[in-house]
Amino acid sequence: MMQALALTVRRLYSTKPPTSLSEAARVARTTSTPLAVRLRRRKRFGPTPVSVSDSTPEGLTPTELARYNRLKALQKLKEINGEQVTDAQWIERLNERRSRVRGFKTVQREGVEETEVVGRRVYLPNIVMRLVRNNTLKGEPYNPYEATFRIPKSVTKTDIRSYLLAVYGVQTTYIRTDNYIAPEPSGRNRARKTFKTYKRAVVGLVDPFYYPHRIEDMGEKEQHARTQWLEDNFQIMYTRAMRKYELLRMTKGQGKGWKIKQPMATKRSHILRLVAERREKREGLILGQVQRWQKLREKGERFSLDLPTKKSKTPSPESENATTN
């Protein structure tokens, strides 16, 4: 089924990117260029500054510009009205050819031109494309002209482009794919976990798409409201607690008199974390009290400390006489 989908959808649809991209889209295309290509360009042209595109004002990448110059030197460029084709006209022709609608043909029927699809029609592809957040480095802004998907390993770039256009009407400019293989387990008689092997696709978008903010990026009130909404609708924290409880019960709950202590501080890391939190809270209270005393001293006000009196444990003479008598 997947092979039929790949062969059919590949011939049915194609995107139509615009002739000129925005500056942000060009920067996104430069940033997502494969590492080997970036290193090769850096050796030849020098390093490219951050958030700057390496394309020409007409929109040609260094690879496309080198191809244009090579065809121009070999005199293999087609002329328009007897004049030599410029780089802007050449890239426009190239984009038109790239975005041509494949898999269709024009048929004359009773003197009327009709468009007929070549191949079988596919309406419901049985693939799952999971949209995830882009890999954004710390301190860099989120790139809205890119979208990252986790896709089946058998899906190709043409399938991704056709699927996004046919189902969602999303136009793409480029697609980068890479495969993540599950690590080889250590020990004997251990098979590699196939569910940890996946394929990632980074797709360039014509129109920007802003992914919803993370909880860490929200304000305190918005963060609390979002967390409460997730907990009310999906019970995330409750599910985690119950999963941990059942795991502890099945592994360590076999002995008599065994009891789980809240908040389930069974590991050394959990105990150290709780100790650190209590110490931080205690030191914060002490620091706040000291700061209040310093402000009172600066204003010249007096303050007194009511220290608790300890009860003496030594017996009084009366009690000693009472016991001796």
PDB file of C-alpha atoms in Angstrom:
ATOM      1  CA  MET A   1       0.000   0.000   0.000  1.00  0.00           C
ATOM      2  CA  MET A   2       2.792   2.403   0.857  1.00  0.00           C
ATOM      3  CA  GLN A   3       4.602   1.682  -2.414  1.00  0.00           C
ATOM      4  CA  ALA A   4       1.429   2.321  -4.387  1.00  0.00           C
ATOM      5  CA  LEU A   5       0.924   5.545  -2.462  1.00  0.00           C
ATOM      6  CA  ALA A   6       4.483   6.647  -3.162  1.00  0.00           C
ATOM      7  CA  LEU A   7       4.178   5.903  -6.882  1.00  0.00           C
ATOM      8  CA  THR A   8       0.747   7.467  -7.295  1.00  0.00           C
ATOM      9  CA  VAL A   9       0.881  10.557  -5.076  1.00  0.00           C
ATOM     10  CA  ARG A  10       4.292  11.359  -6.489  1.00  0.00           C
ATOM     11  CA  ARG A  11       2.739  11.746  -9.936  1.00  0.00           C
ATOM     12  CA  LEU A  12      -0.467  13.489  -8.910  1.00  0.00           C
ATOM     13  CA  TYR A  13       0.610  16.657  -7.201  1.00  0.00           C
ATOM     14  CA  SER A  14       3.374  19.245  -7.163  1.00  0.00           C
ATOM     15  CA  THR A  15       3.842  22.517  -5.332  1.00  0.00           C
ATOM     16  CA  LYS A  16       4.094  25.929  -6.943  1.00  0.00           C
ATOM     17  CA  PRO A  17       6.568  28.033  -4.988  1.00  0.00           C
ATOM     18  CA  PRO A  18       6.611  31.766  -5.765  1.00  0.00           C
ATOM     19  CA  THR A  19       9.236  33.184  -8.104  1.00  0.00           C
ATOM     20  CA  SER A  20      10.698  35.352  -5.327  1.00  0.00           C
ATOM     21  CA  LEU A  21      10.988  34.432  -1.662  1.00  0.00           C
ATOM     22  CA  SER A  22      10.916  36.824   1.258  1.00  0.00           C
ATOM     23  CA  GLU A  23      14.138  37.636   3.061  1.00  0.00           C
ATOM     24  CA  ALA A  24      13.124  35.566   6.110  1.00  0.00           C
ATOM     25  CA  ALA A  25      12.395  32.558   3.890  1.00  0.00           C
ATOM     26  CA  ARG A  26      15.807  32.918   2.234  1.00  0.00           C
ATOM     27  CA  VAL A  27      17.492  33.023   5.625  1.00  0.00           C
ATOM     28  CA  ALA A  28      15.587  29.881   6.649  1.00  0.00           C
ATOM     29  CA  ARG A  29      16.724  28.126   3.477  1.00  0.00           C
ATOM     30  CA  THR A  30      20.350  29.080   4.179  1.00  0.00           C
ATOM     31  CA  THR A  31      20.151  27.981   7.808  1.00  0.00           C
ATOM     32  CA  SER A  32      18.710  24.564   6.954  1.00  0.00           C
ATOM     33  CA  THR A  33      21.289  23.817   4.255  1.00  0.00           C
ATOM     34  CA  PRO A  34      23.017  20.460   4.906  1.00  0.00           C
ATOM     35  CA  LEU A  35      26.202  20.668   6.950  1.00  0.00           C
ATOM     36  CA  ALA A  36      28.439  19.304   4.194  1.00  0.00           C
ATOM     37  CA  VAL A  37      27.187  21.948   1.765  1.00  0.00           C
ATOM     38  CA  ARG A  38      27.689  24.725   4.330  1.00  0.00           C
ATOM     39  CA  LEU A  39      31.261  23.605   5.017  1.00  0.00           C
ATOM     40  CA  ARG A  40      32.023  23.475   1.309  1.00  0.00           C
ATOM     41  CA  ARG A  41      30.612  26.955   0.780  1.00  0.00           C
ATOM     42  CA  ARG A  42      32.483  28.289   3.814  1.00  0.00           C
ATOM     43  CA  LYS A  43      35.814  27.109   2.389  1.00  0.00           C
ATOM     44  CA  ARG A  44      35.065  28.738  -0.940  1.00  0.00           C
ATOM     45  CA  PHE A  45      33.177  31.916  -0.080  1.00  0.00           C
ATOM     46  CA  GLY A  46      33.958  32.427   3.604  1.00  0.00           C
ATOM     47  CA  PRO A  47      31.645  32.226   6.629  1.00  0.00           C
ATOM     48  CA  THR A  48      28.092  33.530   6.359  1.00  0.00           C
ATOM     49  CA  PRO A  49      26.893  35.810   9.203  1.00  0.00           C
ATOM     50  CA  VAL A  50      24.054  34.642  11.422  1.00  0.00           C
ATOM     51  CA  SER A  51      20.520  35.518  10.223  1.00  0.00           C
ATOM     52  CA  VAL A  52      21.842  36.447   6.759  1.00  0.00           C
ATOM     53  CA  SER A  53      21.055  34.638   3.509  1.00  0.00           C
ATOM     54  CA  ASP A  54      23.813  33.528   1.139  1.00  0.00           C
ATOM     55  CA  SER A  55      21.601  33.977  -1.950  1.00  0.00           C
ATOM     56  CA  THR A  56      21.861  36.746  -4.509  1.00  0.00           C
ATOM     57  CA  PRO A  57      19.351  39.631  -4.692  1.00  0.00           C
ATOM     58  CA  GLU A  58      17.588  37.700  -7.486  1.00  0.00           C
ATOM     59  CA  GLY A  59      17.208  34.687  -5.180  1.00  0.00           C
ATOM     60  CA  LEU A  60      19.876  32.351  -6.581  1.00  0.00           C
ATOM     61  CA  THR A  61      21.732  30.125  -4.159  1.00  0.00           C
ATOM     62  CA  PRO A  62      25.514  29.715  -4.643  1.00  0.00           C
ATOM     63  CA  THR A  63      24.881  26.358  -6.324  1.00  0.00           C
ATOM     64  CA  GLU A  64      22.311  27.823  -8.721  1.00  0.00           C
ATOM     65  CA  LEU A  65      24.577  30.803  -9.444  1.00  0.00           C
ATOM     66  CA  ALA A  66      27.497  28.492 -10.272  1.00  0.00           C
ATOM     67  CA  ARG A  67      25.255  26.477 -12.593  1.00  0.00           C
ATOM     68  CA  TYR A  68      24.034  29.633 -14.321  1.00  0.00           C
ATOM     69  CA  ASN A  69      27.599  30.899 -14.862  1.00  0.00           C
ATOM     70  CA  ARG A  70      28.680  27.492 -16.187  1.00  0.00           C
ATOM     71  CA  LEU A  71      25.819  27.375 -18.716  1.00  0.00           C
ATOM     72  CA  LYS A  72      26.530  30.963 -19.675  1.00  0.00           C
ATOM     73  CA  ALA A  73      30.207  30.208 -20.329  1.00  0.00           C
ATOM     74  CA  LEU A  74      29.277  27.157 -22.419  1.00  0.00           C
ATOM     75  CA  GLN A  75      26.657  29.238 -24.314  1.00  0.00           C
ATOM     76  CA  LYS A  76      23.906  26.772 -23.516  1.00  0.00           C
ATOM     77  CA  LEU A  77      21.388  29.352 -22.287  1.00  0.00           C
ATOM     78  CA  LYS A  78      18.325  29.860 -24.456  1.00  0.00           C
ATOM     79  CA  GLU A  79      17.806  33.391 -25.706  1.00  0.00           C
ATOM     80  CA  ILE A  80      14.607  35.399 -25.318  1.00  0.00           C
ATOM     81  CA  ASN A  81      13.807  37.667 -28.271  1.00  0.00           C
ATOM     82  CA  GLY A  82      17.400  37.410 -29.434  1.00  0.00           C
ATOM     83  CA  GLU A  83      18.791  38.609 -26.106  1.00  0.00           C
ATOM     84  CA  GLN A  84      20.774  36.687 -23.552  1.00  0.00           C
ATOM     85  CA  VAL A  85      18.849  35.329 -20.578  1.00  0.00           C
ATOM     86  CA  THR A  86      19.566  37.107 -17.303  1.00  0.00           C
ATOM     87  CA  ASP A  87      19.992  35.311 -14.007  1.00  0.00           C
ATOM     88  CA  ALA A  88      16.534  36.474 -12.837  1.00  0.00           C
ATOM     89  CA  GLN A  89      14.880  35.105 -15.988  1.00  0.00           C
ATOM     90  CA  TRP A  90      16.840  31.858 -15.728  1.00  0.00           C
ATOM     91  CA  ILE A  91      15.820  31.207 -12.104  1.00  0.00           C
ATOM     92  CA  GLU A  92      12.202  32.020 -12.978  1.00  0.00           C
ATOM     93  CA  ARG A  93      12.277  29.423 -15.741  1.00  0.00           C
ATOM     94  CA  LEU A  94      13.921  26.926 -13.416  1.00  0.00           C
ATOM     95  CA  ASN A  95      11.240  27.426 -10.760  1.00  0.00           C
ATOM     96  CA  GLU A  96       8.504  27.013 -13.350  1.00  0.00           C
ATOM     97  CA  ARG A  97      10.003  23.719 -14.435  1.00  0.00           C
ATOM     98  CA  ARG A  98      10.416  22.561 -10.842  1.00  0.00           C
ATOM     99  CA  SER A  99       6.811  23.414 -10.000  1.00  0.00           C
ATOM    100  CA  ARG A 100       5.239  21.978 -13.137  1.00  0.00           C
ATOM    101  CA  VAL A 101       2.188  19.814 -12.551  1.00  0.00           C
ATOM    102  CA  ARG A 102       3.272  16.243 -13.149  1.00  0.00           C
ATOM    103  CA  GLY A 103       1.025  13.282 -13.839  1.00  0.00           C
ATOM    104  CA  PHE A 104      -1.505  15.154 -16.030  1.00  0.00           C
ATOM    105  CA  LYS A 105      -2.052  15.224 -19.762  1.00  0.00           C
ATOM    106  CA  THR A 106      -4.350  17.183 -22.075  1.00  0.00           C
ATOM    107  CA  VAL A 107      -6.799  15.135 -24.155  1.00  0.00           C
ATOM    108  CA  GLN A 108      -9.011  16.302 -27.049  1.00  0.00           C
ATOM    109  CA  ARG A 109     -12.517  14.916 -26.729  1.00  0.00           C
ATOM    110  CA  GLU A 110     -15.183  16.094 -29.160  1.00  0.00           C
ATOM    111  CA  GLY A 111     -13.237  19.262 -29.840  1.00  0.00           C
ATOM    112  CA  VAL A 112     -12.875  20.123 -26.140  1.00  0.00           C
ATOM    113  CA  GLU A 113      -9.590  19.992 -24.241  1.00  0.00           C
ATOM    114  CA  GLU A 114      -9.810  18.003 -21.016  1.00  0.00           C
ATOM    115  CA  THR A 115      -7.194  17.319 -18.386  1.00  0.00           C
ATOM    116  CA  GLU A 116      -6.772  13.659 -17.538  1.00  0.00           C
ATOM    117  CA  VAL A 117      -4.845  12.191 -14.653  1.00  0.00           C
ATOM    118  CA  VAL A 118      -2.151   9.708 -15.576  1.00  0.00           C
ATOM    119  CA  GLY A 119      -2.134   6.850 -13.074  1.00  0.00           C
ATOM    120  CA  ARG A 120      -4.444   5.676 -10.331  1.00  0.00           C
ATOM    121  CA  ARG A 121      -6.181   8.047  -7.932  1.00  0.00           C
ATOM    122  CA  VAL A 122      -5.424   7.965  -4.217  1.00  0.00           C
ATOM    123  CA  TYR A 123      -7.804   9.699  -1.831  1.00  0.00           C
ATOM    124  CA  LEU A 124      -6.883   8.583   1.713  1.00  0.00           C
ATOM    125  CA  PRO A 125      -3.155   7.977   2.227  1.00  0.00           C
ATOM    126  CA  ASN A 126      -2.486   5.752   5.220  1.00  0.00           C
ATOM    127  CA  ILE A 127       0.528   7.635   6.575  1.00  0.00           C
ATOM    128  CA  VAL A 128       0.976   9.592   9.789  1.00  0.00           C
ATOM    129  CA  MET A 129       2.953  12.839   9.758  1.00  0.00           C
ATOM    130  CA  ARG A 130       3.587  14.159  13.260  1.00  0.00           C
ATOM    131  CA  LEU A 131       4.263  17.882  13.574  1.00  0.00           C
ATOM    132  CA  VAL A 132       6.921  18.685  16.200  1.00  0.00           C
ATOM    133  CA  ARG A 133       8.788  21.827  17.237  1.00  0.00           C
ATOM    134  CA  ASN A 134      11.795  23.021  15.311  1.00  0.00           C
ATOM    135  CA  ASN A 135      15.220  22.450  16.830  1.00  0.00           C
ATOM    136  CA  THR A 136      15.990  26.009  17.974  1.00  0.00           C
ATOM    137  CA  LEU A 137      19.306  26.708  19.654  1.00  0.00           C
ATOM    138  CA  LYS A 138      19.392  28.636  22.904  1.00  0.00           C
ATOM    139  CA  GLY A 139      19.355  32.388  22.328  1.00  0.00           C
ATOM    140  CA  GLU A 140      18.121  32.152  18.706  1.00  0.00           C
ATOM    141  CA  PRO A 141      14.580  33.099  17.593  1.00  0.00           C
ATOM    142  CA  TYR A 142      12.075  30.503  16.425  1.00  0.00           C
ATOM    143  CA  ASN A 143      12.058  30.121  12.632  1.00  0.00           C
ATOM    144  CA  PRO A 144       8.427  30.388  11.400  1.00  0.00           C
ATOM    145  CA  TYR A 145       9.380  29.541   7.797  1.00  0.00           C
ATOM    146  CA  GLU A 146      10.246  25.958   8.733  1.00  0.00           C
ATOM    147  CA  ALA A 147       8.194  23.024   9.996  1.00  0.00           C
ATOM    148  CA  THR A 148       9.538  19.748  11.368  1.00  0.00           C
ATOM    149  CA  PHE A 149       7.724  16.426  10.967  1.00  0.00           C
ATOM    150  CA  ARG A 150       8.310  12.873  12.095  1.00  0.00           C
ATOM    151  CA  ILE A 151       7.323  10.602   9.244  1.00  0.00           C
ATOM    152  CA  PRO A 152       7.482   6.896   8.332  1.00  0.00           C
ATOM    153  CA  LYS A 153      10.819   5.722   6.963  1.00  0.00           C
ATOM    154  CA  SER A 154       9.299   4.770   3.600  1.00  0.00           C
ATOM    155  CA  VAL A 155       7.939   8.256   2.791  1.00  0.00           C
ATOM    156  CA  THR A 156       9.982  10.290   0.288  1.00  0.00           C
ATOM    157  CA  LYS A 157      10.368  14.030  -0.197  1.00  0.00           C
ATOM    158  CA  THR A 158       7.963  14.001  -3.149  1.00  0.00           C
ATOM    159  CA  ASP A 159       5.356  12.253  -1.013  1.00  0.00           C
ATOM    160  CA  ILE A 160       5.724  14.902   1.700  1.00  0.00           C
ATOM    161  CA  ARG A 161       5.376  17.763  -0.766  1.00  0.00           C
ATOM    162  CA  SER A 162       2.344  16.170  -2.437  1.00  0.00           C
ATOM    163  CA  TYR A 163       0.676  15.260   0.866  1.00  0.00           C
ATOM    164  CA  LEU A 164       0.975  18.759   2.363  1.00  0.00           C
ATOM    165  CA  LEU A 165      -0.339  20.417  -0.791  1.00  0.00           C
ATOM    166  CA  ALA A 166      -3.181  18.000  -1.513  1.00  0.00           C
ATOM    167  CA  VAL A 167      -4.500  17.590   2.038  1.00  0.00           C
ATOM    168  CA  TYR A 168      -3.696  20.915   3.731  1.00  0.00           C
ATOM    169  CA  GLY A 169      -2.905  23.267   0.849  1.00  0.00           C
ATOM    170  CA  VAL A 170       0.544  24.036   2.267  1.00  0.00           C
ATOM    171  CA  GLN A 171       3.136  25.186  -0.255  1.00  0.00           C
ATOM    172  CA  THR A 172       6.747  24.221   0.381  1.00  0.00           C
ATOM    173  CA  THR A 173      10.078  25.562  -0.854  1.00  0.00           C
ATOM    174  CA  TYR A 174      12.511  22.823   0.200  1.00  0.00           C
ATOM    175  CA  ILE A 175      12.569  19.568   2.156  1.00  0.00           C
ATOM    176  CA  ARG A 176      15.473  18.083   4.161  1.00  0.00           C
ATOM    177  CA  THR A 177      15.204  14.549   5.524  1.00  0.00           C
ATOM    178  CA  ASP A 178      17.413  12.521   7.841  1.00  0.00           C
ATOM    179  CA  ASN A 179      17.091   9.125   9.500  1.00  0.00           C
ATOM    180  CA  TYR A 180      17.646   8.560  13.217  1.00  0.00           C
ATOM    181  CA  ILE A 181      18.668   4.988  13.984  1.00  0.00           C
ATOM    182  CA  ALA A 182      18.043   3.506  17.423  1.00  0.00           C
ATOM    183  CA  PRO A 183      21.245   2.876  19.408  1.00  0.00           C
ATOM    184  CA  GLU A 184      22.662  -0.632  19.470  1.00  0.00           C
ATOM    185  CA  PRO A 185      21.806  -2.224  22.843  1.00  0.00           C
ATOM    186  CA  SER A 186      24.548  -3.711  24.953  1.00  0.00           C
ATOM    187  CA  GLY A 187      24.496  -7.272  26.199  1.00  0.00           C
ATOM    188  CA  ARG A 188      23.465 -10.572  24.701  1.00  0.00           C
ATOM    189  CA  ASN A 189      20.157 -11.518  23.162  1.00  0.00           C
ATOM    190  CA  ARG A 190      18.953  -7.944  23.031  1.00  0.00           C
ATOM    191  CA  ALA A 191      17.225  -6.742  19.914  1.00  0.00           C
ATOM    192  CA  ARG A 192      17.264  -3.140  18.754  1.00  0.00           C
ATOM    193  CA  LYS A 193      14.040  -1.283  19.544  1.00  0.00           C
ATOM    194  CA  THR A 194      12.570  -0.362  16.190  1.00  0.00           C
ATOM    195  CA  PHE A 195      10.083   2.148  17.593  1.00  0.00           C
ATOM    196  CA  LYS A 196      13.001   4.420  18.511  1.00  0.00           C
ATOM    197  CA  THR A 197      14.097   4.585  14.873  1.00  0.00           C
ATOM    198  CA  TYR A 198      12.364   7.376  12.978  1.00  0.00           C
ATOM    199  CA  LYS A 199      12.747   9.744  10.054  1.00  0.00           C
ATOM    200  CA  ARG A 200      12.698  13.514  10.384  1.00  0.00           C
ATOM    201  CA  ALA A 201      11.692  15.984   7.681  1.00  0.00           C
ATOM    202  CA  VAL A 202      12.441  19.726   7.835  1.00  0.00           C
ATOM    203  CA  VAL A 203      10.126  21.522   5.411  1.00  0.00           C
ATOM    204  CA  GLY A 204      10.544  25.094   4.180  1.00  0.00           C
ATOM    205  CA  LEU A 205       7.256  27.024   4.110  1.00  0.00           C
ATOM    206  CA  VAL A 206       6.100  29.786   1.792  1.00  0.00           C
ATOM    207  CA  ASP A 207       3.786  31.259   4.447  1.00  0.00           C
ATOM    208  CA  PRO A 208       5.049  31.531   8.046  1.00  0.00           C
ATOM    209  CA  PHE A 209       3.613  29.212  10.688  1.00  0.00           C
ATOM    210  CA  TYR A 210       3.980  30.135  14.366  1.00  0.00           C
ATOM    211  CA  TYR A 211       3.994  27.115  16.653  1.00  0.00           C
ATOM    212  CA  PRO A 212       2.111  27.598  19.950  1.00  0.00           C
ATOM    213  CA  HIS A 213       4.287  28.876  22.782  1.00  0.00           C
ATOM    214  CA  ARG A 214       5.823  26.416  25.181  1.00  0.00           C
ATOM    215  CA  ILE A 215       4.728  26.458  28.804  1.00  0.00           C
ATOM    216  CA  GLU A 216       8.211  27.626  29.791  1.00  0.00           C
ATOM    217  CA  ASP A 217       7.850  30.708  27.555  1.00  0.00           C
ATOM    218  CA  MET A 218       4.506  31.819  29.064  1.00  0.00           C
ATOM    219  CA  GLY A 219       3.901  34.170  31.939  1.00  0.00           C
ATOM    220  CA  GLU A 220       3.156  32.932  35.438  1.00  0.00           C
ATOM    221  CA  LYS A 221      -0.633  33.271  35.148  1.00  0.00           C
ATOM    222  CA  GLU A 222      -0.768  31.859  31.612  1.00  0.00           C
ATOM    223  CA  GLN A 223       1.530  29.017  32.615  1.00  0.00           C
ATOM    224  CA  HIS A 224      -0.668  28.105  35.584  1.00  0.00           C
ATOM    225  CA  ALA A 225      -3.846  28.277  33.486  1.00  0.00           C
ATOM    226  CA  ARG A 226      -2.322  26.176  30.703  1.00  0.00           C
ATOM    227  CA  THR A 227      -1.011  23.553  33.116  1.00  0.00           C
ATOM    228  CA  GLN A 228      -4.372  23.358  34.872  1.00  0.00           C
ATOM    229  CA  TRP A 229      -6.192  22.989  31.535  1.00  0.00           C
ATOM    230  CA  LEU A 230      -3.873  20.167  30.458  1.00  0.00           C
ATOM    231  CA  GLU A 231      -4.303  18.423  33.793  1.00  0.00           C
ATOM    232  CA  ASP A 232      -8.114  18.757  33.719  1.00  0.00           C
ATOM    233  CA  ASN A 233      -8.394  17.411  30.172  1.00  0.00           C
ATOM    234  CA  PHE A 234      -5.567  14.885  29.923  1.00  0.00           C
ATOM    235  CA  GLN A 235      -4.522  14.098  33.547  1.00  0.00           C
ATOM    236  CA  ILE A 236      -0.831  14.138  32.653  1.00  0.00           C
ATOM    237  CA  MET A 237       0.597  14.455  36.162  1.00  0.00           C
ATOM    238  CA  TYR A 238      -1.943  12.013  37.592  1.00  0.00           C
ATOM    239  CA  THR A 239      -1.064   9.449  34.932  1.00  0.00           C
ATOM    240  CA  ARG A 240       2.648   9.832  35.629  1.00  0.00           C
ATOM    241  CA  ALA A 241       2.097   9.408  39.365  1.00  0.00           C
ATOM    242  CA  MET A 242      -0.041   6.296  38.881  1.00  0.00           C
ATOM    243  CA  ARG A 243       2.451   4.800  36.447  1.00  0.00           C
ATOM    244  CA  LYS A 244       5.265   5.368  38.931  1.00  0.00           C
ATOM    245  CA  TYR A 245       3.175   3.956  41.772  1.00  0.00           C
ATOM    246  CA  GLU A 246       2.398   0.775  39.844  1.00  0.00           C
ATOM    247  CA  LEU A 247       6.029   0.375  38.828  1.00  0.00           C
ATOM    248  CA  LEU A 248       7.174   0.662  42.436  1.00  0.00           C
ATOM    249  CA  ARG A 249       4.434  -1.655  43.619  1.00  0.00           C
ATOM    250  CA  MET A 250       5.377  -4.363  41.106  1.00  0.00           C
ATOM    251  CA  THR A 251       9.132  -4.091  41.701  1.00  0.00           C
ATOM    252  CA  LYS A 252       9.523  -3.224  45.391  1.00  0.00           C
ATOM    253  CA  GLY A 253       6.153  -3.890  46.918  1.00  0.00           C
ATOM    254  CA  GLN A 254       6.575  -7.632  47.502  1.00  0.00           C
ATOM    255  CA  GLY A 255       7.737  -7.439  51.118  1.00  0.00           C
ATOM    256  CA  LYS A 256       5.450  -7.320  54.141  1.00  0.00           C
ATOM    257  CA  GLY A 257       4.788  -3.932  55.653  1.00  0.00           C
ATOM    258  CA  TRP A 258       6.050  -2.137  52.578  1.00  0.00           C
ATOM    259  CA  LYS A 259       4.524   1.286  52.095  1.00  0.00           C
ATOM    260  CA  ILE A 260       5.125   4.062  49.582  1.00  0.00           C
ATOM    261  CA  LYS A 261       6.070   7.351  51.192  1.00  0.00           C
ATOM    262  CA  GLN A 262       4.876  10.515  49.590  1.00  0.00           C
ATOM    263  CA  PRO A 263       6.119  12.122  47.442  1.00  0.00           C
ATOM    264  CA  MET A 264       7.720   8.806  46.440  1.00  0.00           C
ATOM    265  CA  ALA A 265      11.296   9.855  47.217  1.00  0.00           C
ATOM    266  CA  THR A 266      12.799   6.445  46.588  1.00  0.00           C
ATOM    267  CA  LYS A 267      15.900   7.457  44.641  1.00  0.00           C
ATOM    268  CA  ARG A 268      18.923   9.304  45.910  1.00  0.00           C
ATOM    269  CA  SER A 269      18.426  12.015  43.315  1.00  0.00           C
ATOM    270  CA  HIS A 270      14.867  12.608  44.556  1.00  0.00           C
ATOM    271  CA  ILE A 271      15.993  12.826  48.168  1.00  0.00           C
ATOM    272  CA  LEU A 272      18.796  15.270  47.323  1.00  0.00           C
ATOM    273  CA  ARG A 273      16.381  17.386  45.311  1.00  0.00           C
ATOM    274  CA  LEU A 274      13.935  17.600  48.220  1.00  0.00           C
ATOM    275  CA  VAL A 275      16.751  18.488  50.632  1.00  0.00           C
ATOM    276  CA  ALA A 276      17.984  21.204  48.263  1.00  0.00           C
ATOM    277  CA  GLU A 277      14.480  22.656  47.897  1.00  0.00           C
ATOM    278  CA  ARG A 278      13.960  22.815  51.662  1.00  0.00           C
ATOM    279  CA  ARG A 279      17.397  24.370  52.179  1.00  0.00           C
ATOM    280  CA  GLU A 280      16.697  26.977  49.510  1.00  0.00           C
ATOM    281  CA  LYS A 281      13.352  27.812  51.126  1.00  0.00           C
ATOM    282  CA  ARG A 282      14.943  28.126  54.569  1.00  0.00           C
ATOM    283  CA  GLU A 283      17.773  30.317  53.309  1.00  0.00           C
ATOM    284  CA  GLY A 284      15.270  32.486  51.469  1.00  0.00           C
ATOM    285  CA  LEU A 285      13.279  33.086  54.655  1.00  0.00           C
ATOM    286  CA  ILE A 286      16.449  33.999  56.549  1.00  0.00           C
ATOM    287  CA  LEU A 287      17.631  36.344  53.812  1.00  0.00           C
ATOM    288  CA  GLY A 288      14.243  38.080  53.666  1.00  0.00           C
ATOM    289  CA  GLN A 289      14.238  38.624  57.445  1.00  0.00           C
ATOM    290  CA  VAL A 290      17.785  40.028  57.362  1.00  0.00           C
ATOM    291  CA  GLN A 291      16.847  42.448  54.592  1.00  0.00           C
ATOM    292  CA  ARG A 292      13.870  43.680  56.614  1.00  0.00           C
ATOM    293  CA  TRP A 293      16.143  44.297  59.628  1.00  0.00           C
ATOM    294  CA  GLN A 294      18.618  46.202  57.470  1.00  0.00           C
ATOM    295  CA  LYS A 295      15.846  48.487  56.167  1.00  0.00           C
ATOM    296  CA  LEU A 296      14.728  49.218  59.745  1.00  0.00           C
ATOM    297  CA  ARG A 297      18.308  50.088  60.734  1.00  0.00           C
ATOM    298  CA  GLU A 298      18.670  52.426  57.761  1.00  0.00           C
ATOM    299  CA  LYS A 299      15.496  54.253  58.848  1.00  0.00           C
ATOM    300  CA  GLY A 300      16.789  54.510  62.425  1.00  0.00           C
ATOM    301  CA  GLU A 301      14.001  52.462  63.901  1.00  0.00           C
ATOM    302  CA  ARG A 302      14.511  50.085  66.780  1.00  0.00           C
ATOM    303  CA  PHE A 303      13.350  46.533  66.850  1.00  0.00           C
ATOM    304  CA  SER A 304      13.477  43.786  69.432  1.00  0.00           C
ATOM    305  CA  LEU A 305      13.731  40.051  69.095  1.00  0.00           C
ATOM    306  CA  ASP A 306      11.429  37.816  71.114  1.00  0.00           C
ATOM    307  CA  LEU A 307      13.554  34.746  71.594  1.00  0.00           C
ATOM    308  CA  PRO A 308      11.812  31.648  72.947  1.00  0.00           C
ATOM    309  CA  THR A 309      12.858  30.708  76.478  1.00  0.00           C
ATOM    310  CA  LYS A 310      13.976  27.181  77.081  1.00  0.00           C
ATOM    311  CA  LYS A 311      12.627  25.344  80.074  1.00  0.00           C
ATOM    312  CA  SER A 312      15.330  24.156  82.456  1.00  0.00           C
ATOM    313  CA  LYS A 313      15.509  20.431  82.953  1.00  0.00           C
ATOM    314  CA  THR A 314      17.415  20.667  86.298  1.00  0.00           C
ATOM    315  CA  PRO A 315      15.127  19.858  89.263  1.00  0.00           C
ATOM    316  CA  SER A 316      14.388  22.587  91.796  1.00  0.00           C
ATOM    317  CA  PRO A 317      15.426  22.234  95.481  1.00  0.00           C
ATOM    318  CA  GLU A 318      11.768  21.872  96.539  1.00  0.00           C
ATOM    319  CA  SER A 319      11.259  18.943  94.226  1.00  0.00           C
ATOM    320  CA  GLU A 320      14.453  17.311  95.492  1.00  0.00           C
ATOM    321  CA  ASN A 321      13.270  17.647  99.135  1.00  0.00           C
ATOM    322  CA  ALA A 322       9.904  16.257  98.140  1.00  0.00           C
ATOM    323  CA  THR A 323      11.486  13.220  96.597  1.00  0.00           C
ATOM    324  CA  THR A 324      13.847  12.620  99.515  1.00  0.00           C
ATOM    325  CA  ASN A 325      11.082  12.817 102.067  1.00  0.00           C
TER     326      ASN A 325
END
